[in-house]
XYZ file of C-alpha atoms in Angstrom:
635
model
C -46.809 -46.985 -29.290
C -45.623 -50.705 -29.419
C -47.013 -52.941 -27.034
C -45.199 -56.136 -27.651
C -42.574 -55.091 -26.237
C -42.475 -56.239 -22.423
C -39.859 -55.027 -19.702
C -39.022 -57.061 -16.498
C -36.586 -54.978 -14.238
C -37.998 -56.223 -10.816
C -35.490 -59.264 -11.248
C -33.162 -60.111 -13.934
C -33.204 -57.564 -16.414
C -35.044 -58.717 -19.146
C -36.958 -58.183 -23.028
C -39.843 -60.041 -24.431
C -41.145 -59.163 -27.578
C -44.199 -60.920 -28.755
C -43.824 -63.863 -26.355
C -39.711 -64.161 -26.559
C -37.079 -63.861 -24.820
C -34.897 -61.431 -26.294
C -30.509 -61.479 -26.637
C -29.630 -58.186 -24.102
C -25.843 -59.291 -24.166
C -23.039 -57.733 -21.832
C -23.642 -56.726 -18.235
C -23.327 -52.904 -19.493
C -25.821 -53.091 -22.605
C -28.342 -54.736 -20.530
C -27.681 -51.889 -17.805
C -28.484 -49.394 -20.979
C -31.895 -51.446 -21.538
C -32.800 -51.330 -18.251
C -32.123 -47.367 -17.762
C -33.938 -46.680 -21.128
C -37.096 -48.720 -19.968
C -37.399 -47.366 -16.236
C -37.777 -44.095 -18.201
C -39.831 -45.523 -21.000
C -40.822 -43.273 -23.571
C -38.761 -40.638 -22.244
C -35.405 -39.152 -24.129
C -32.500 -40.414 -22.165
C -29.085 -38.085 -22.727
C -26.012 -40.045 -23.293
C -24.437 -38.043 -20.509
C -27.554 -39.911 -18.404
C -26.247 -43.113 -19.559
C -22.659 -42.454 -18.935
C -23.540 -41.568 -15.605
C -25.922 -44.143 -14.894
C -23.709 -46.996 -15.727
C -19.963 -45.471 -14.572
C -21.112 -42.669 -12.467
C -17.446 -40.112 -11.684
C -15.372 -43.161 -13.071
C -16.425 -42.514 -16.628
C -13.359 -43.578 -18.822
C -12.523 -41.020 -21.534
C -14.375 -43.449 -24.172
C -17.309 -43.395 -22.327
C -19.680 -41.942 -25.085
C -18.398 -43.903 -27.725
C -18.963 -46.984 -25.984
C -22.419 -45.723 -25.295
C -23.164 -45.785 -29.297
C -21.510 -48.819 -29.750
C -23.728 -50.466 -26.672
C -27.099 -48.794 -28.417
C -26.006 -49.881 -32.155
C -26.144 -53.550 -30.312
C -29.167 -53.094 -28.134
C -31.249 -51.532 -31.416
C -30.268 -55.000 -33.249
C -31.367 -56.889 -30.547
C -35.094 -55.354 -30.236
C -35.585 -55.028 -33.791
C -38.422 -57.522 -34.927
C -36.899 -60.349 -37.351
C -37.801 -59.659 -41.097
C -40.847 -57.806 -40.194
C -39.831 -54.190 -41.675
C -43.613 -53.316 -40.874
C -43.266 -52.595 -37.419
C -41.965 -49.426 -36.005
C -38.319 -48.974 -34.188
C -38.712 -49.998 -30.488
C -35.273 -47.471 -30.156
C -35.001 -44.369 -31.549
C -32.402 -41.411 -31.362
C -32.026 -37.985 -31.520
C -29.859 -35.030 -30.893
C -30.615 -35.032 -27.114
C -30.162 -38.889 -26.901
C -32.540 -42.105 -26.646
C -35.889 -43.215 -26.593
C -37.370 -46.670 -25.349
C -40.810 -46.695 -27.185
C -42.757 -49.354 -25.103
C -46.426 -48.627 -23.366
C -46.200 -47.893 -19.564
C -48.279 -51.281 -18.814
C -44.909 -52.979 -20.641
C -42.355 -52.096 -17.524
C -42.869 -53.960 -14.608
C -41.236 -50.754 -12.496
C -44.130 -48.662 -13.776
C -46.970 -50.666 -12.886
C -45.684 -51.520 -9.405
C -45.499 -47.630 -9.334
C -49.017 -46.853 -10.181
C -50.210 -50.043 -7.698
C -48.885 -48.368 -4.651
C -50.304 -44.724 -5.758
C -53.548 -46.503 -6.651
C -53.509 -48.374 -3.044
C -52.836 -45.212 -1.408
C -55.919 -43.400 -3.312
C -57.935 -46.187 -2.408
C -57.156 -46.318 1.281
C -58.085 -41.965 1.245
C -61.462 -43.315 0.001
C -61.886 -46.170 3.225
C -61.450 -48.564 0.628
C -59.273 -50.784 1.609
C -60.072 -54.166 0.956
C -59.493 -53.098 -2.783
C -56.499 -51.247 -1.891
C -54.871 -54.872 -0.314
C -55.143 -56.051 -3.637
C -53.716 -53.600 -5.390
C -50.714 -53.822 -3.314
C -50.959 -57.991 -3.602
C -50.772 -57.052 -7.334
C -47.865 -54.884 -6.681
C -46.021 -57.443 -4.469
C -46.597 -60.219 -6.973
C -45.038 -58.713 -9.554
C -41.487 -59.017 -7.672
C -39.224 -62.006 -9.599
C -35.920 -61.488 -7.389
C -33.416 -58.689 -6.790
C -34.390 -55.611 -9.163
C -32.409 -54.824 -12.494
C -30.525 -58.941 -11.530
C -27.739 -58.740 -14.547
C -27.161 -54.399 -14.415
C -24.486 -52.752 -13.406
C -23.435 -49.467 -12.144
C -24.158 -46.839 -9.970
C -28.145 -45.803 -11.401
C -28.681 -49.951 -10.523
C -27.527 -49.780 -6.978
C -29.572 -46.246 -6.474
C -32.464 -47.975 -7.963
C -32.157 -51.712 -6.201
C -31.962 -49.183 -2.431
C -34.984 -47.470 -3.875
C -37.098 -50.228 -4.816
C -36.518 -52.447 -1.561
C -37.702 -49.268 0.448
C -40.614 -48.927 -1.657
C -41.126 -52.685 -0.987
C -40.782 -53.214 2.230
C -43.693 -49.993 2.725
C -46.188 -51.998 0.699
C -45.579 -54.649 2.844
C -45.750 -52.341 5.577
C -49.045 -50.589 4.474
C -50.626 -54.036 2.868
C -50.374 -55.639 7.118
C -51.891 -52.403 8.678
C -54.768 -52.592 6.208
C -55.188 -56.159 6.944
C -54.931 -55.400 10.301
C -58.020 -52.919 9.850
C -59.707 -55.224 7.833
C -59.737 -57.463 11.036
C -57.199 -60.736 10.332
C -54.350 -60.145 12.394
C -53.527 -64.058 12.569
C -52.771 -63.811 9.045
C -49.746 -61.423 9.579
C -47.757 -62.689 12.523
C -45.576 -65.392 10.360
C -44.645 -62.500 7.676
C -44.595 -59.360 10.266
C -42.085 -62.060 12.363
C -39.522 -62.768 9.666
C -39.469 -58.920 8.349
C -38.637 -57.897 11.811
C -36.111 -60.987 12.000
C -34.558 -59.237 9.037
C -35.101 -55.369 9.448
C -34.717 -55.377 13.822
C -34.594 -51.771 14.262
C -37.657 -50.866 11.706
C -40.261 -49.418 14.738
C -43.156 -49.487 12.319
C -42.509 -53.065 11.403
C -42.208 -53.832 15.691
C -45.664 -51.554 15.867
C -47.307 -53.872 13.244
C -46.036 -56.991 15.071
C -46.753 -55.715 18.581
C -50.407 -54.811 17.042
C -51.016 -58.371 15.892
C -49.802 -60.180 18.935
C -52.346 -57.471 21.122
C -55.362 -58.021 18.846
C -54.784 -61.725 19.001
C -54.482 -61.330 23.495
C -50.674 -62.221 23.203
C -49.724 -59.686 25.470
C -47.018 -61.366 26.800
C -45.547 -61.262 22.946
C -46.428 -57.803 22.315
C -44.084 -57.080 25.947
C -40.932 -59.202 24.438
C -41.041 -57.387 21.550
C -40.873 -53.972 23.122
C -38.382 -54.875 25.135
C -35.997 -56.359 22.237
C -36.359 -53.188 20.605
C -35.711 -51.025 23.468
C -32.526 -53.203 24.255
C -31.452 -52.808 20.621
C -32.228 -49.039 20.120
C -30.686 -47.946 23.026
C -27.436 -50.204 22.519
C -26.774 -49.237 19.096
C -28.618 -45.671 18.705
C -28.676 -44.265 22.550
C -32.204 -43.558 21.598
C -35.571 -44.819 22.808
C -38.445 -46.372 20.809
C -40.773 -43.946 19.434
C -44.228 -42.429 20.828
C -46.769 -44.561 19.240
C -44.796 -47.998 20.553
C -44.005 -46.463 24.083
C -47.710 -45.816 24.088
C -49.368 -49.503 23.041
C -46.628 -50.680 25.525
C -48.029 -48.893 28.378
C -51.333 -49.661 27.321
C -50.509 -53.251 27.595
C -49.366 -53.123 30.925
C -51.996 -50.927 32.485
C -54.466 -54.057 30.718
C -56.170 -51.717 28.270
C -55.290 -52.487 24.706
C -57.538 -55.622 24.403
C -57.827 -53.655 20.807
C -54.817 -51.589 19.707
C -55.610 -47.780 18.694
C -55.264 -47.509 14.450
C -52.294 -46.288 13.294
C -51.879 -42.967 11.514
C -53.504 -42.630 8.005
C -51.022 -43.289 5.558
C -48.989 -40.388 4.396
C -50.375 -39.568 0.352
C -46.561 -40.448 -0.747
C -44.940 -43.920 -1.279
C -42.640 -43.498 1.627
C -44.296 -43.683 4.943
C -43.210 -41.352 7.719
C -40.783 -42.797 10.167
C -39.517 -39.896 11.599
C -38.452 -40.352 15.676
C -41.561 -38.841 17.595
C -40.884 -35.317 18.733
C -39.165 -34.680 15.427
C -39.440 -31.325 13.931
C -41.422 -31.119 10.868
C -42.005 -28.161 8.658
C -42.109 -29.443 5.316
C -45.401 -27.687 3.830
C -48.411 -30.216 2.560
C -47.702 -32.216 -0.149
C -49.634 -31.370 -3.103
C -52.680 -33.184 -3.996
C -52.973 -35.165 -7.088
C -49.237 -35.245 -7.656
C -49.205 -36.773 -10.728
C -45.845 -37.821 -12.788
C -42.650 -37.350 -12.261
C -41.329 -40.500 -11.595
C -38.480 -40.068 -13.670
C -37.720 -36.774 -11.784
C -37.918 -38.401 -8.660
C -35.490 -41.555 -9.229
C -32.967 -38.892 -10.452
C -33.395 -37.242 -6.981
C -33.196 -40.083 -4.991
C -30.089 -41.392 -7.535
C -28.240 -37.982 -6.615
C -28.826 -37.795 -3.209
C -27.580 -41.491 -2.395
C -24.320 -40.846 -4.812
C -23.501 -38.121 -2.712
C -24.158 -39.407 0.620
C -20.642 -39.131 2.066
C -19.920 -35.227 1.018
C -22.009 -32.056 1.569
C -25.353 -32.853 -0.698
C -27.059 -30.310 -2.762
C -29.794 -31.101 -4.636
C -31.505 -28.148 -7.531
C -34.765 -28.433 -8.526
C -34.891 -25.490 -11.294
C -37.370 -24.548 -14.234
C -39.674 -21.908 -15.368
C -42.862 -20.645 -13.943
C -45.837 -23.442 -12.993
C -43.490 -26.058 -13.845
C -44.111 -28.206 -10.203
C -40.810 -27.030 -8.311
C -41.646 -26.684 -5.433
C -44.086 -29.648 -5.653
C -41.652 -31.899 -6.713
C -39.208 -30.915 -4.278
C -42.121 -31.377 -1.524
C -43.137 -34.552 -2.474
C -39.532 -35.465 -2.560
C -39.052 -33.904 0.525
C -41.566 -35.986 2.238
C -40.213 -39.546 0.615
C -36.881 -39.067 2.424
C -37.683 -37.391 5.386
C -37.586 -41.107 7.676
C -33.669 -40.522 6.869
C -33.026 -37.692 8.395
C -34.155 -38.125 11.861
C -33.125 -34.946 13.827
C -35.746 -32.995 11.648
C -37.000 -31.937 8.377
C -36.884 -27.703 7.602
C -38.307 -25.606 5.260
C -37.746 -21.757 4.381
C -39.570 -20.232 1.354
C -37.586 -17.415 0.180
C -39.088 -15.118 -1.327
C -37.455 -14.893 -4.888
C -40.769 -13.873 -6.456
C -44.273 -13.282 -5.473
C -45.746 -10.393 -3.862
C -43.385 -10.552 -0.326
C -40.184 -9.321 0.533
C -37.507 -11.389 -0.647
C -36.013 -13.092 2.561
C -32.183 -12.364 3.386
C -30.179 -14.738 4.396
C -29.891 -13.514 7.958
C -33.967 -13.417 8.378
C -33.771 -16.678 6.740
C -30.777 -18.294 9.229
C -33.478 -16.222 12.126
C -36.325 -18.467 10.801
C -34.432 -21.878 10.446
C -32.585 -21.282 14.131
C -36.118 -20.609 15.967
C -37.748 -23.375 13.900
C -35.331 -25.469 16.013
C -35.918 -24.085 19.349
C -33.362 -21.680 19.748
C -33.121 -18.467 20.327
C -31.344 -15.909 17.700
C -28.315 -15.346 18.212
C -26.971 -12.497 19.653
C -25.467 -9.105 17.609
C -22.466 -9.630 18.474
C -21.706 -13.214 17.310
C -21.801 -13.842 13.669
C -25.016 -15.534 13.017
C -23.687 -17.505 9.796
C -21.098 -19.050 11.851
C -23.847 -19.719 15.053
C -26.423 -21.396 12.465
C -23.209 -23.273 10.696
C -22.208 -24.868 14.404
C -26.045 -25.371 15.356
C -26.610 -27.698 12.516
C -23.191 -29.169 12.319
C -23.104 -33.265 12.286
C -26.795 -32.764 12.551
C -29.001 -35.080 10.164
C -31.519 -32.832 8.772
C -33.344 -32.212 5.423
C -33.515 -28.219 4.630
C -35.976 -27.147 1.945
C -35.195 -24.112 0.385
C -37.371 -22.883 -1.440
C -38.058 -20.049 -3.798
C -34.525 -19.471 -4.273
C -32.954 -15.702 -5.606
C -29.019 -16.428 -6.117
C -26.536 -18.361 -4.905
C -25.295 -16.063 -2.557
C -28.796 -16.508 -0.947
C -28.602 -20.059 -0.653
C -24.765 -20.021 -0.166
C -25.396 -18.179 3.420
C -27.345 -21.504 4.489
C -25.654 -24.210 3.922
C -24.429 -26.266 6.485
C -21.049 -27.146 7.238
C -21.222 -30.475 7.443
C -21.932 -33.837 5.065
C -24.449 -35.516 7.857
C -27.538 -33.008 6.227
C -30.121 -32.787 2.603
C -30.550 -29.273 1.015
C -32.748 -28.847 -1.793
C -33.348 -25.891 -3.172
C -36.061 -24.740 -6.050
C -35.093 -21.567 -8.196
C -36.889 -20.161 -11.425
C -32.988 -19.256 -11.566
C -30.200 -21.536 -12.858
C -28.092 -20.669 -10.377
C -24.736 -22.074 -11.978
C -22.843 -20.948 -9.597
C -23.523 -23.421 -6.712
C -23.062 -26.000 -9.463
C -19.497 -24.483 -9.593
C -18.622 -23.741 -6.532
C -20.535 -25.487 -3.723
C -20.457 -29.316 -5.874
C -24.297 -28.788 -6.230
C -26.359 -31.518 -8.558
C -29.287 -29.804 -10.432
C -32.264 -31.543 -12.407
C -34.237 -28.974 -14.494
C -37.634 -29.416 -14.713
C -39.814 -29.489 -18.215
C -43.491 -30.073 -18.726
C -45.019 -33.093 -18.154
C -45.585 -36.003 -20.757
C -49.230 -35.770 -22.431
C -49.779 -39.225 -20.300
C -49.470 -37.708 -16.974
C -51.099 -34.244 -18.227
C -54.366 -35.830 -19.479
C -53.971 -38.551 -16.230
C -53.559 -34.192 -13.973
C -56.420 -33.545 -16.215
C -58.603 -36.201 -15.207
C -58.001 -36.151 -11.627
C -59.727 -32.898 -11.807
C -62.364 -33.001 -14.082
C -62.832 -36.910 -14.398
C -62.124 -39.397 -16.158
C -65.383 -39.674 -18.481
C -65.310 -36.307 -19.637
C -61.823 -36.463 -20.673
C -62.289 -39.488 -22.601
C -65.327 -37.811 -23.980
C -62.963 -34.805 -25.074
C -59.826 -36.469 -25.636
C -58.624 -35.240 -28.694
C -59.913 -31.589 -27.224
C -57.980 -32.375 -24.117
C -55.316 -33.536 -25.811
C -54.610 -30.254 -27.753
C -55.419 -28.110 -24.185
C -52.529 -30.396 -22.605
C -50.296 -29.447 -25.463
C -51.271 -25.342 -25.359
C -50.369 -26.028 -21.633
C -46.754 -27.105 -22.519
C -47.446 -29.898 -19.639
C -47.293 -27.014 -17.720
C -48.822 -28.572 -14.200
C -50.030 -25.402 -13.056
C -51.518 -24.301 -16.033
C -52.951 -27.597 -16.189
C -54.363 -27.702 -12.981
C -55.974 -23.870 -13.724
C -57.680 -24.758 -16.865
C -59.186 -28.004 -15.529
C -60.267 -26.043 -12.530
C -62.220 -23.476 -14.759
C -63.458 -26.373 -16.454
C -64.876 -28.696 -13.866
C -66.597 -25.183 -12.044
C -68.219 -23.567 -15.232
C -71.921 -23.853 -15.925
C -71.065 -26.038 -19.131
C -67.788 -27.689 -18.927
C -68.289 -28.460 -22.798
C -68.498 -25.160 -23.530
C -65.510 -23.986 -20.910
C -63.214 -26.292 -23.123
C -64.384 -24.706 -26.465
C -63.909 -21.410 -24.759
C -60.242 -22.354 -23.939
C -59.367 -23.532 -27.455
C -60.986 -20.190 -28.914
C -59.478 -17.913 -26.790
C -56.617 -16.095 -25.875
C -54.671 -18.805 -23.161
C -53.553 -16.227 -21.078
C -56.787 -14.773 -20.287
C -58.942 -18.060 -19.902
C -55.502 -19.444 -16.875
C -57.126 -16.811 -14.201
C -58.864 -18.311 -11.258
C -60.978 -15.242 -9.932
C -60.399 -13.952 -6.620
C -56.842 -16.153 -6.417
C -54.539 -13.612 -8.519
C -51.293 -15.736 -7.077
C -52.340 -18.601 -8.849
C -53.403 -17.282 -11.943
C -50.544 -17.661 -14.937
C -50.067 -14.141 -15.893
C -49.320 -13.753 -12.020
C -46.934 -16.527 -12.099
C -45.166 -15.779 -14.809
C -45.346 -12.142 -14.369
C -43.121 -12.181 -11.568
C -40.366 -13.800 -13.618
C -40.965 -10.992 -16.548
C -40.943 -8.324 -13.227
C -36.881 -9.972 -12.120
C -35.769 -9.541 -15.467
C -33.359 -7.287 -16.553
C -34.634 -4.196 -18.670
C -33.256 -5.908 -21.750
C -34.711 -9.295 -21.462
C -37.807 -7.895 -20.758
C -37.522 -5.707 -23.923
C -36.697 -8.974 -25.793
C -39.196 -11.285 -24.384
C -41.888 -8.886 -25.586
C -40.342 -8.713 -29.104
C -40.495 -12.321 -29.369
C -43.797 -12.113 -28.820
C -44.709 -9.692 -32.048
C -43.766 -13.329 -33.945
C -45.156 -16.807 -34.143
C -41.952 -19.530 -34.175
C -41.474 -21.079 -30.827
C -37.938 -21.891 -31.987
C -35.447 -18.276 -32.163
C -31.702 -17.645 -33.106
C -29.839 -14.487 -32.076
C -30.185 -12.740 -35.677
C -34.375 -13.146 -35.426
C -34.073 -11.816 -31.700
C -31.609 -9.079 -32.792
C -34.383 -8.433 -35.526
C -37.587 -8.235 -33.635
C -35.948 -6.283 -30.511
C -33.469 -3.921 -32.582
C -30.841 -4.346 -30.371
C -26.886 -5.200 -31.425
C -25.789 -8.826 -30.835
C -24.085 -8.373 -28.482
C -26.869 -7.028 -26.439
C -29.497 -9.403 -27.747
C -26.865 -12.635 -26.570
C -26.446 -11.041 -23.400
C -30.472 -10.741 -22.937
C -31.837 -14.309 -24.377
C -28.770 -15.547 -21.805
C -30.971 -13.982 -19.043
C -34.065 -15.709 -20.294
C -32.822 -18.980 -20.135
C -31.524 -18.661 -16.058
C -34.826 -17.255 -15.313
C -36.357 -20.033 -17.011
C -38.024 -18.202 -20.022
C -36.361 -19.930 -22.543
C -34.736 -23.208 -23.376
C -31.454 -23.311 -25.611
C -31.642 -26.379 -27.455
C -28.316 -25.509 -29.581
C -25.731 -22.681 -29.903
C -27.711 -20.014 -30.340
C -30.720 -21.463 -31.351
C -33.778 -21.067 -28.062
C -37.123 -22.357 -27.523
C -39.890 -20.547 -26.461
C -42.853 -23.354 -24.629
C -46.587 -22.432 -25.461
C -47.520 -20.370 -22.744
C -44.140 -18.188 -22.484
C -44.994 -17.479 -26.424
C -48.384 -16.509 -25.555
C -47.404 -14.603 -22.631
C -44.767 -12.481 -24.364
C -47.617 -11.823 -27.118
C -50.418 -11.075 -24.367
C -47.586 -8.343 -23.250
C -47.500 -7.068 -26.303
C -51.183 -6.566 -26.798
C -51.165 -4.828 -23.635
C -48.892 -2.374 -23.786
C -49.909 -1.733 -27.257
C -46.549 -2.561 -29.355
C -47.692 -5.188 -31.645
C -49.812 -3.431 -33.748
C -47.383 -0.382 -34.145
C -44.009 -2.152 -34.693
C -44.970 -5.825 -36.335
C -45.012 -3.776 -39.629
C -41.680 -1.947 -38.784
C -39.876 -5.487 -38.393
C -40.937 -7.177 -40.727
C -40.004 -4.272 -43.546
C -36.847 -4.746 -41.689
C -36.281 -8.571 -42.267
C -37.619 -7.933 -45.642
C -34.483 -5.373 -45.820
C -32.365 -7.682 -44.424
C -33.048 -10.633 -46.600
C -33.406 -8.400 -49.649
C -36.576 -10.005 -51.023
C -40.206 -9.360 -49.811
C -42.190 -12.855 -49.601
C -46.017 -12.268 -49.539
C -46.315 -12.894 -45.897
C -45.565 -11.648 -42.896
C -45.044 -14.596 -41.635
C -42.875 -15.618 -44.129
C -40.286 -12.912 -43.090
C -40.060 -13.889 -40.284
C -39.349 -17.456 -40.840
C -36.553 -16.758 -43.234
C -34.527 -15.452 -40.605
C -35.131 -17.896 -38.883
């Protein structure tokens, strides 16, 4: 990967290459540049693009000026006469690349600062963890993505400055730990001069002026948020401020009580107190995603002023639910009348949840009893929640009639919903924005590797690893199994040889924990299907190709076209499959070796490989030596 290449997006926009500053040009190539490298080494669409840089005002030329733009920007970031070097852009089908390392974008490594920091301060480390977030802070030059344009930049500059303004946040309560509260009062007094109604800012102050005996200062600034609050929100402060104010008075905060431990996301948790809360724990060692999560936070402040729907959807293990968790947990500060969540049911081993038990669950979550038989409970839930600002998790989603029975009314609330399902329809009818979810890059899976196992064995292993992140499609949860067996076997060394000998399915059990075990996982997906999807997903598996068209399907399952279409269709909402191009599907590692491990057990392979592949042999009227080879050619 090229590592001359350098990215600075927190500030103007800009390239250097190898010490120079590099020609970006118009307002709306630089704005490409700057989306490409905020998702470094990812492939951005050019629908991404379009949308990033004119949003629902995309002129009918939109793509077109999107190649010309690239053309430019590729010119620009090509080394002069040095034909050695490697294309910093590249293209494909599905759109662009930025090829720089992660170290190169500024964004990135203020990123992986704050989720260091917060690691840190888990571990009572934090004199190490205030400079990592000095590190972060210093690497600010100015407004982010100065010189970009468009609807992704504004999204972006709103989520940066909140991410900011936390480190700042979390980088005074650690010093305030750490014992040097005169240090903060000049910088705690100008960010309150410039965010008034911020209560964990007024905390931090009101902390510093009680550690230093300013009591009288901690009072005032009680007071001037009280007076502002209840002016301009009708609301008081929260409990942790009411309570160091009273503790003032009564003379007993000579030392103010430590805040909260910081919440293991970069958004700290500003709900009002009394707030109701279910959002389940955030996962662990979230690792990734970042890319994922800037899309979220993109779609949810286009749509702020109408009804916002957010789909998280993907296959089985993919991180659904914990993307939409830690997402969840990021934005919950905005939505100050309470956070919900609802799982479901869609798979797993309990009933799936109708939406009336489900409208039951969210209307007692909130303190109210159900309403009675005679009213229509839709319509009761629909004027509870009305002008209401609440985030609703959904999660484990069946159909859109499911979710469509739960959605409120009114634009004041955040739904997201996770579904192994596409479901189009809310997409179609209900204005819903949907991000489906992929494996994750072999960065972040050997970075989810390491967190689990550590970081000396993987680098002892790495090319091993490396080849068990790729079996594992990125897949986190497959990821997360395997390390687990792993770091708990008698000889990890030999665990990891196991794994690369062995059958995938079988090694991605976790004894006595069937419900996270993969064939468990996925076999409640296989279990939804209809009879002919299941039919074809086990054919698929009697070949080797990860890439299928309709003819091999039609082949390997002996069903007519039509039939066959009909069935890979199904695969692909209950995210099975992939279709990459008309008719063409992709089948990840673990789905291919899932569909086989089917096969074995029911005992089909053996009996009908040799059936289908006479058959293709038929069909392509010439018998290469292989089976294999058959099977590729209709391929």
């Amino acid at each position: 990967m090229p590592a001359s290449l350098t990215a600075t997006l927190l500030g103007p926009v800009l390239a250097i290459r190898d010490g120079s500053r590099l020609e970006l040009g118009s307002p709306t190539q630089r704005t490409i540049f700057a989306v490409l490298a905020t998702h470094a080494n990812r492939t951005v669409s050019r629908d991404e693009l379009v949308d990033a840089i004119w949003g629902d005002n995309a002129p009918a030329t939109a793509v077109n000026s999107v190649y010309t733009y690239v053309s430019r920007l590729r010119n620009s970031l090509r080394p002069n006469g040095r034909g050695d070097q490697p294309e910093l852009l590249v293209s494909d089908r599905s759109g662009y690349t930025l090829r720089v390392a992660p170290e190169g974008v500024d964004v990135q490594r203020f990123g992986a600062a704050l989720a260091t920091a917060r690691a840190l301060r888990a571990e009572q480390a934090a004199p190490r963890a205030v400079r990592e977030l000095q590190g972060a802070l210093a690497l600010w030059r100015g407004t982010p993505y100065e010189g970009a344009i468009g609807p992704f930049v504004h999204a972006e500059r709103a989520r940066l400055a909140e991410a900011r303004l936390l480190a700042l946040e979390d980088r005074a309560e650690l010093l305030m730990e750490l014992g040097r509260p005169a240090a903060l009062v000049g910088e705690l007094s100008a960010l309150v001069h410039h965010h008034p109604l911020r209560e964990r800012l007024r905390y931090l102050l009101m902390r510093a002026y009680v550690e230093l005996g300013w009591h009288a200062d901690a009072i005032r600034e009680y007071h001037a948020l009280r007076k502002l609050l209840v002016e301009e929100q009708g609301m008081e402060p929260g409990a942790q401020l009411r309570t160091l104010y009273e503790r003032v008075l009564r003379g007993e905060a000579e030392t103010a009580p430590a805040a909260a431990p910081l919440a293991p996301v970069p958004v700290a948790d500003r709900r009002p107190p009394g707030a109701l809360s279910q959002l389940v724990r955030d996962v662990p060692g979230f690792t990734g995603r970042t890319a994922e999560l800037a899309r979220l936070n993109r779609l949810a402040a286009e749509a702020a002023a109408e009804p916002t729907l957010l789909l998280v959807t993907g296959g089985p293990g993919v991180g659904k639910t914990a993307l939409a968790t830690r997402f969840a947990h990021a934005s919950a500060h905005r939505y100050p009348d309470g956070q919900l969540h609802v799982d479901l049911h869609a798979v797993g081993t309990r009933e799936r949840k109708t939406p009336e038990a489900a409208i039951r669950h969210l209307v007692a979550a909130m303190g109210q009893p159900p309403p009675p038989e005679s009213v229509d409970a839709r319509a009761a839930y629909r004027s509870l929640v009305a002008d209401r600002r609440l985030l609703i998790v959904l999660d484990n989603a069946a159909s859109a009639e499911q979710v469509r029975a739960l959605l409120p009314g009114t634009p004041s609330s955040l739904v997201v919903v996770t579904s192994r399902n596409g479901l189009a329809g809310l997409i179609a009818r209900d204005g819903a924005r949907r991000i489906v979810l992929r494996g994750i890059g072999e960065e972040d899976g050997l970075r989810l590797f390491s967190r689990i196992v550590g970081e000396p064995f993987t680098a002892r292993h790495r090319p091993a690893v490396q080849r068990l992140v790729a079996a594992c499609g990125g897949m986190p949860l497959a990821l997360r199994i395997a390390a687990t067996r792993i770091k708990v076997a008698p000889s990890p060394d030999e665990a990891l040889a196991c794994f690369e000998d062995g059958d995938p399915v079988d090694f991605l059990e976790l004894p006595g924990d069937r419900e996270s075990s993969l064939s468990t996982v996925i076999g409640w997906s296989y279990a939804a299907l209809p009879p002919e999807a299941a039919h074809v997903l086990i054919a698929l598996g009697m070949q080797d190709a990860h890439v299928v068209t309709v003819p091999l399907a039609t082949a390997l399952s002996g069903l007519d076209r039509a039939e066959c279409h009909y069935a890979l269709h199904a695969l692909v909402d209950a995210g099975l499959l992939h279709e990459v191009a008309a008719d063409r599907f992709r089948l990840d590692n673990l789905i291919l070796a899932y569909a086989q491990w089917l096969g074995k057990l029911k005992g089909l392979v053996p009996r009908q490989r040799t059936a289908v592949c006479a058959r293709l042999a038929t069909i392509t009227r010439i018998a290469p030596s292989t089976e294999s080879e058959r099977l590729q050619m209709i391929s």
